[in-house]
Amino acid sequence: MVGTDIIEVSRIEKLIKDKGDKFLNRIYTQGEIDYCESKGPNKYQHYAGRFAAKEAVFKILGTKQLKFKNIEILNNDDGSPY
């Protein structure tokens, strides 16, 4: 099965601006936060991409027992995510 997960970058940007560290630390690992913050003004696009990838993992595994922080999206040396 192939699908596309779409998330509005503005939604994630608003959550981060409104909730700050409380939101970031509930959803992202410190490694993900460091990576996204290193992207400067484009950081919200990277946060949104990781959020969508984590949602895809939930769908694949079909479980509600995981938490967002139990899933970490990293990048290979060439920048591709895994």
GROMACS .gro file of N, CA and C in nm, residues 11 40 67 72 74:
model
   15
   11ARG      N    1   0.040   2.487   1.029
   11ARG     CA    2  -0.019   2.425   1.149
   11ARG      C    3   0.089   2.391   1.251
   40GLY      N    4   1.739   2.693   1.018
   40GLY     CA    5   1.707   2.836   1.017
   40GLY      C    6   1.563   2.864   0.984
   67LYS      N    7   0.429   0.642   2.131
   67LYS     CA    8   0.422   0.786   2.147
   67LYS      C    9   0.511   0.847   2.039
   72GLU      N   10   1.192   0.815   1.589
   72GLU     CA   11   1.289   0.919   1.558
   72GLU      C   12   1.322   0.914   1.410
   74LEU      N   13   1.570   1.026   1.132
   74LEU     CA   14   1.708   1.071   1.118
   74LEU      C   15   1.740   1.091   0.970
   0.00000   0.00000   0.00000
